[in-house]
JSON list of C-alpha atoms in Angstrom, two decimals:
[
{"chain": "A", "resi": 1, "resn": "MET", "atom": "CA", "xyz": [-6.21, -11.08, 44.27]},
{"chain": "A", "resi": 2, "resn": "LYS", "atom": "CA", "xyz": [-5.38, -10.70, 40.60]},
{"chain": "A", "resi": 3, "resn": "ARG", "atom": "CA", "xyz": [-6.46, -13.54, 38.30]},
{"chain": "A", "resi": 4, "resn": "THR", "atom": "CA", "xyz": [-3.62, -15.35, 36.59]},
{"chain": "A", "resi": 5, "resn": "GLY", "atom": "CA", "xyz": [-3.66, -17.45, 33.48]},
{"chain": "A", "resi": 6, "resn": "PRO", "atom": "CA", "xyz": [-5.45, -16.78, 30.21]},
{"chain": "A", "resi": 7, "resn": "THR", "atom": "CA", "xyz": [-8.16, -14.12, 30.17]},
{"chain": "A", "resi": 8, "resn": "ASN", "atom": "CA", "xyz": [-9.73, -15.34, 26.92]},
{"chain": "A", "resi": 9, "resn": "ILE", "atom": "CA", "xyz": [-12.94, -17.04, 28.06]},
{"chain": "A", "resi": 10, "resn": "HIS", "atom": "CA", "xyz": [-12.92, -19.52, 25.16]},
{"chain": "A", "resi": 11, "resn": "LEU", "atom": "CA", "xyz": [-9.39, -20.61, 26.02]},
{"chain": "A", "resi": 12, "resn": "ARG", "atom": "CA", "xyz": [-10.25, -20.95, 29.72]},
{"chain": "A", "resi": 13, "resn": "LEU", "atom": "CA", "xyz": [-13.28, -23.11, 28.86]},
{"chain": "A", "resi": 14, "resn": "LEU", "atom": "CA", "xyz": [-11.18, -25.29, 26.55]},
{"chain": "A", "resi": 15, "resn": "ILE", "atom": "CA", "xyz": [-8.57, -25.79, 29.29]},
{"chain": "A", "resi": 16, "resn": "SER", "atom": "CA", "xyz": [-11.36, -26.80, 31.68]},
{"chain": "A", "resi": 17, "resn": "ARG", "atom": "CA", "xyz": [-12.77, -29.33, 29.18]},
{"chain": "A", "resi": 18, "resn": "LEU", "atom": "CA", "xyz": [-9.28, -30.76, 28.58]},
{"chain": "A", "resi": 19, "resn": "ARG", "atom": "CA", "xyz": [-8.70, -31.25, 32.32]},
{"chain": "A", "resi": 20, "resn": "LYS", "atom": "CA", "xyz": [-12.09, -32.97, 32.71]},
{"chain": "A", "resi": 21, "resn": "ALA", "atom": "CA", "xyz": [-11.34, -35.29, 29.78]},
{"chain": "A", "resi": 22, "resn": "ALA", "atom": "CA", "xyz": [-7.93, -36.10, 31.28]},
{"chain": "A", "resi": 23, "resn": "ARG", "atom": "CA", "xyz": [-9.63, -37.18, 34.53]},
{"chain": "A", "resi": 24, "resn": "ARG", "atom": "CA", "xyz": [-12.59, -38.96, 32.93]},
{"chain": "A", "resi": 25, "resn": "TYR", "atom": "CA", "xyz": [-10.64, -40.99, 30.34]},
{"chain": "A", "resi": 26, "resn": "ASP", "atom": "CA", "xyz": [-7.35, -41.23, 32.28]},
{"chain": "A", "resi": 27, "resn": "ALA", "atom": "CA", "xyz": [-5.62, -39.52, 29.34]},
{"chain": "A", "resi": 28, "resn": "PRO", "atom": "CA", "xyz": [-2.51, -37.61, 30.45]},
{"chain": "A", "resi": 29, "resn": "ILE", "atom": "CA", "xyz": [-2.08, -36.12, 26.96]},
{"chain": "A", "resi": 30, "resn": "TRP", "atom": "CA", "xyz": [-5.03, -33.76, 27.54]},
{"chain": "A", "resi": 31, "resn": "ARG", "atom": "CA", "xyz": [-3.59, -32.67, 30.90]},
{"chain": "A", "resi": 32, "resn": "ARG", "atom": "CA", "xyz": [-0.29, -31.80, 29.16]},
{"chain": "A", "resi": 33, "resn": "VAL", "atom": "CA", "xyz": [-2.07, -29.88, 26.38]},
{"chain": "A", "resi": 34, "resn": "ALA", "atom": "CA", "xyz": [-4.00, -27.91, 29.04]},
{"chain": "A", "resi": 35, "resn": "GLU", "atom": "CA", "xyz": [-0.73, -27.06, 30.84]},
{"chain": "A", "resi": 36, "resn": "LEU", "atom": "CA", "xyz": [0.84, -25.81, 27.61]},
{"chain": "A", "resi": 37, "resn": "LEU", "atom": "CA", "xyz": [-2.22, -23.69, 26.75]},
{"chain": "A", "resi": 38, "resn": "GLU", "atom": "CA", "xyz": [-2.16, -22.12, 30.22]},
{"chain": "A", "resi": 39, "resn": "LYS", "atom": "CA", "xyz": [1.26, -20.60, 29.70]},
{"chain": "A", "resi": 40, "resn": "PRO", "atom": "CA", "xyz": [1.54, -16.83, 29.30]},
{"chain": "A", "resi": 41, "resn": "ARG", "atom": "CA", "xyz": [1.04, -15.50, 25.78]},
{"chain": "A", "resi": 42, "resn": "ARG", "atom": "CA", "xyz": [4.72, -14.66, 25.32]},
{"chain": "A", "resi": 43, "resn": "GLN", "atom": "CA", "xyz": [5.57, -18.34, 26.00]},
{"chain": "A", "resi": 44, "resn": "ARG", "atom": "CA", "xyz": [2.79, -19.81, 23.87]},
{"chain": "A", "resi": 45, "resn": "ILE", "atom": "CA", "xyz": [3.82, -22.22, 21.16]},
{"chain": "A", "resi": 46, "resn": "ALA", "atom": "CA", "xyz": [4.01, -21.35, 17.46]},
{"chain": "A", "resi": 47, "resn": "VAL", "atom": "CA", "xyz": [4.75, -24.20, 15.05]},
{"chain": "A", "resi": 48, "resn": "ASN", "atom": "CA", "xyz": [5.53, -23.97, 11.36]},
{"chain": "A", "resi": 49, "resn": "ILE", "atom": "CA", "xyz": [4.10, -26.46, 8.87]},
{"chain": "A", "resi": 50, "resn": "SER", "atom": "CA", "xyz": [7.65, -27.59, 8.04]},
{"chain": "A", "resi": 51, "resn": "ARG", "atom": "CA", "xyz": [8.02, -28.93, 11.61]},
{"chain": "A", "resi": 52, "resn": "ILE", "atom": "CA", "xyz": [4.72, -30.81, 11.35]},
{"chain": "A", "resi": 53, "resn": "ASN", "atom": "CA", "xyz": [5.90, -32.31, 8.06]},
{"chain": "A", "resi": 54, "resn": "ARG", "atom": "CA", "xyz": [9.27, -33.30, 9.57]},
{"chain": "A", "resi": 55, "resn": "TYR", "atom": "CA", "xyz": [7.89, -35.15, 12.61]},
{"chain": "A", "resi": 56, "resn": "THR", "atom": "CA", "xyz": [4.79, -36.88, 11.22]},
{"chain": "A", "resi": 57, "resn": "GLN", "atom": "CA", "xyz": [3.89, -39.81, 8.98]},
{"chain": "A", "resi": 58, "resn": "ASP", "atom": "CA", "xyz": [0.80, -40.33, 6.79]},
{"chain": "A", "resi": 59, "resn": "GLY", "atom": "CA", "xyz": [-2.31, -40.83, 8.90]},
{"chain": "A", "resi": 60, "resn": "ASP", "atom": "CA", "xyz": [-0.96, -39.22, 12.09]},
{"chain": "A", "resi": 61, "resn": "VAL", "atom": "CA", "xyz": [-3.13, -37.11, 14.37]},
{"chain": "A", "resi": 62, "resn": "VAL", "atom": "CA", "xyz": [-1.28, -34.09, 15.77]},
{"chain": "A", "resi": 63, "resn": "VAL", "atom": "CA", "xyz": [-2.23, -31.46, 18.34]},
{"chain": "A", "resi": 64, "resn": "VAL", "atom": "CA", "xyz": [-0.47, -28.09, 18.54]},
{"chain": "A", "resi": 65, "resn": "PRO", "atom": "CA", "xyz": [-1.20, -26.28, 21.82]},
{"chain": "A", "resi": 66, "resn": "GLY", "atom": "CA", "xyz": [-0.74, -22.88, 20.22]},
{"chain": "A", "resi": 67, "resn": "LYS", "atom": "CA", "xyz": [-0.72, -21.46, 16.72]},
{"chain": "A", "resi": 68, "resn": "VAL", "atom": "CA", "xyz": [0.21, -23.10, 13.42]},
{"chain": "A", "resi": 69, "resn": "LEU", "atom": "CA", "xyz": [2.12, -20.85, 11.00]},
{"chain": "A", "resi": 70, "resn": "SER", "atom": "CA", "xyz": [2.48, -21.33, 7.26]},
{"chain": "A", "resi": 71, "resn": "CYS", "atom": "CA", "xyz": [6.23, -21.54, 6.66]},
{"chain": "A", "resi": 72, "resn": "GLY", "atom": "CA", "xyz": [7.08, -24.69, 4.75]},
{"chain": "A", "resi": 73, "resn": "THR", "atom": "CA", "xyz": [5.12, -27.33, 2.87]},
{"chain": "A", "resi": 74, "resn": "LEU", "atom": "CA", "xyz": [3.07, -30.31, 3.96]},
{"chain": "A", "resi": 75, "resn": "ASP", "atom": "CA", "xyz": [3.16, -33.46, 1.86]},
{"chain": "A", "resi": 76, "resn": "ARG", "atom": "CA", "xyz": [1.71, -35.94, 4.36]},
{"chain": "A", "resi": 77, "resn": "LYS", "atom": "CA", "xyz": [-1.96, -36.63, 4.94]},
{"chain": "A", "resi": 78, "resn": "VAL", "atom": "CA", "xyz": [-2.34, -35.67, 8.62]},
{"chain": "A", "resi": 79, "resn": "VAL", "atom": "CA", "xyz": [-5.00, -34.32, 10.94]},
{"chain": "A", "resi": 80, "resn": "VAL", "atom": "CA", "xyz": [-3.78, -31.16, 12.68]},
{"chain": "A", "resi": 81, "resn": "ALA", "atom": "CA", "xyz": [-5.64, -29.75, 15.68]},
{"chain": "A", "resi": 82, "resn": "ALA", "atom": "CA", "xyz": [-4.57, -26.39, 17.12]},
{"chain": "A", "resi": 83, "resn": "TRP", "atom": "CA", "xyz": [-5.78, -23.46, 19.16]},
{"chain": "A", "resi": 84, "resn": "ALA", "atom": "CA", "xyz": [-5.26, -21.15, 16.14]},
{"chain": "A", "resi": 85, "resn": "PHE", "atom": "CA", "xyz": [-4.13, -21.29, 12.52]},
{"chain": "A", "resi": 86, "resn": "SER", "atom": "CA", "xyz": [-2.83, -18.55, 10.29]},
{"chain": "A", "resi": 87, "resn": "GLY", "atom": "CA", "xyz": [-4.91, -18.18, 7.12]},
{"chain": "A", "resi": 88, "resn": "LYS", "atom": "CA", "xyz": [-2.26, -19.59, 4.80]},
{"chain": "A", "resi": 89, "resn": "ALA", "atom": "CA", "xyz": [-1.47, -22.46, 7.18]},
{"chain": "A", "resi": 90, "resn": "ARG", "atom": "CA", "xyz": [-5.10, -23.60, 7.22]},
{"chain": "A", "resi": 91, "resn": "GLU", "atom": "CA", "xyz": [-5.17, -23.52, 3.40]},
{"chain": "A", "resi": 92, "resn": "LYS", "atom": "CA", "xyz": [-1.95, -25.54, 3.09]},
{"chain": "A", "resi": 93, "resn": "ILE", "atom": "CA", "xyz": [-3.07, -28.17, 5.58]},
{"chain": "A", "resi": 94, "resn": "GLU", "atom": "CA", "xyz": [-6.55, -28.58, 4.06]},
{"chain": "A", "resi": 95, "resn": "ARG", "atom": "CA", "xyz": [-5.03, -29.19, 0.60]},
{"chain": "A", "resi": 96, "resn": "VAL", "atom": "CA", "xyz": [-3.53, -32.43, 1.92]},
{"chain": "A", "resi": 97, "resn": "GLY", "atom": "CA", "xyz": [-5.14, -33.28, 5.28]},
{"chain": "A", "resi": 98, "resn": "ARG", "atom": "CA", "xyz": [-7.52, -31.78, 7.85]},
{"chain": "A", "resi": 99, "resn": "ALA", "atom": "CA", "xyz": [-7.19, -28.69, 10.04]},
{"chain": "A", "resi": 100, "resn": "ILE", "atom": "CA", "xyz": [-9.51, -28.79, 13.08]},
{"chain": "A", "resi": 101, "resn": "SER", "atom": "CA", "xyz": [-9.81, -27.17, 16.48]},
{"chain": "A", "resi": 102, "resn": "ILE", "atom": "CA", "xyz": [-8.67, -28.88, 19.67]},
{"chain": "A", "resi": 103, "resn": "ASP", "atom": "CA", "xyz": [-12.34, -29.07, 20.74]},
{"chain": "A", "resi": 104, "resn": "GLU", "atom": "CA", "xyz": [-13.21, -31.10, 17.64]},
{"chain": "A", "resi": 105, "resn": "LEU", "atom": "CA", "xyz": [-10.27, -33.43, 18.25]},
{"chain": "A", "resi": 106, "resn": "LEU", "atom": "CA", "xyz": [-11.34, -33.89, 21.87]},
{"chain": "A", "resi": 107, "resn": "GLU", "atom": "CA", "xyz": [-14.77, -35.05, 20.65]},
{"chain": "A", "resi": 108, "resn": "GLU", "atom": "CA", "xyz": [-13.26, -37.39, 18.01]},
{"chain": "A", "resi": 109, "resn": "VAL", "atom": "CA", "xyz": [-10.55, -38.94, 20.22]},
{"chain": "A", "resi": 110, "resn": "PRO", "atom": "CA", "xyz": [-11.60, -38.46, 23.87]},
{"chain": "A", "resi": 111, "resn": "ASP", "atom": "CA", "xyz": [-9.09, -40.98, 25.22]},
{"chain": "A", "resi": 112, "resn": "GLY", "atom": "CA", "xyz": [-6.20, -39.34, 23.32]},
{"chain": "A", "resi": 113, "resn": "ARG", "atom": "CA", "xyz": [-4.83, -42.58, 21.88]},
{"chain": "A", "resi": 114, "resn": "GLY", "atom": "CA", "xyz": [-2.58, -42.08, 18.86]},
{"chain": "A", "resi": 115, "resn": "VAL", "atom": "CA", "xyz": [-2.41, -38.28, 19.24]},
{"chain": "A", "resi": 116, "resn": "LYS", "atom": "CA", "xyz": [1.01, -36.60, 19.11]},
{"chain": "A", "resi": 117, "resn": "ILE", "atom": "CA", "xyz": [1.85, -33.22, 20.63]},
{"chain": "A", "resi": 118, "resn": "ILE", "atom": "CA", "xyz": [4.07, -31.02, 18.50]},
{"chain": "A", "resi": 119, "resn": "ALA", "atom": "CA", "xyz": [5.43, -28.06, 20.39]}
]
């Protein structure tokens, strides 16, 4: 039988850790992030910085289950966690806030309280 889902071992391990955290801390946000990361590559999420700026306030913690792209500007101090960042997007975010991986966010906020999904 052919394996379905992501073939990237790092992504598969992250999805596994997210599902375990969802069960351990009763945090449905991590289950939803895992579901979104499991989608086929052609359906994976890509979010521009302008969208993050539009839907956040200062101090928000945001997770993007996909890639963050650099179109737009960010003028709010936010923490953005994503599977991947374009080079320019990481630079723009780090000028104002923090750009971290989903793994790092999972360690910082294991129960998922106060985390928003932007898709």
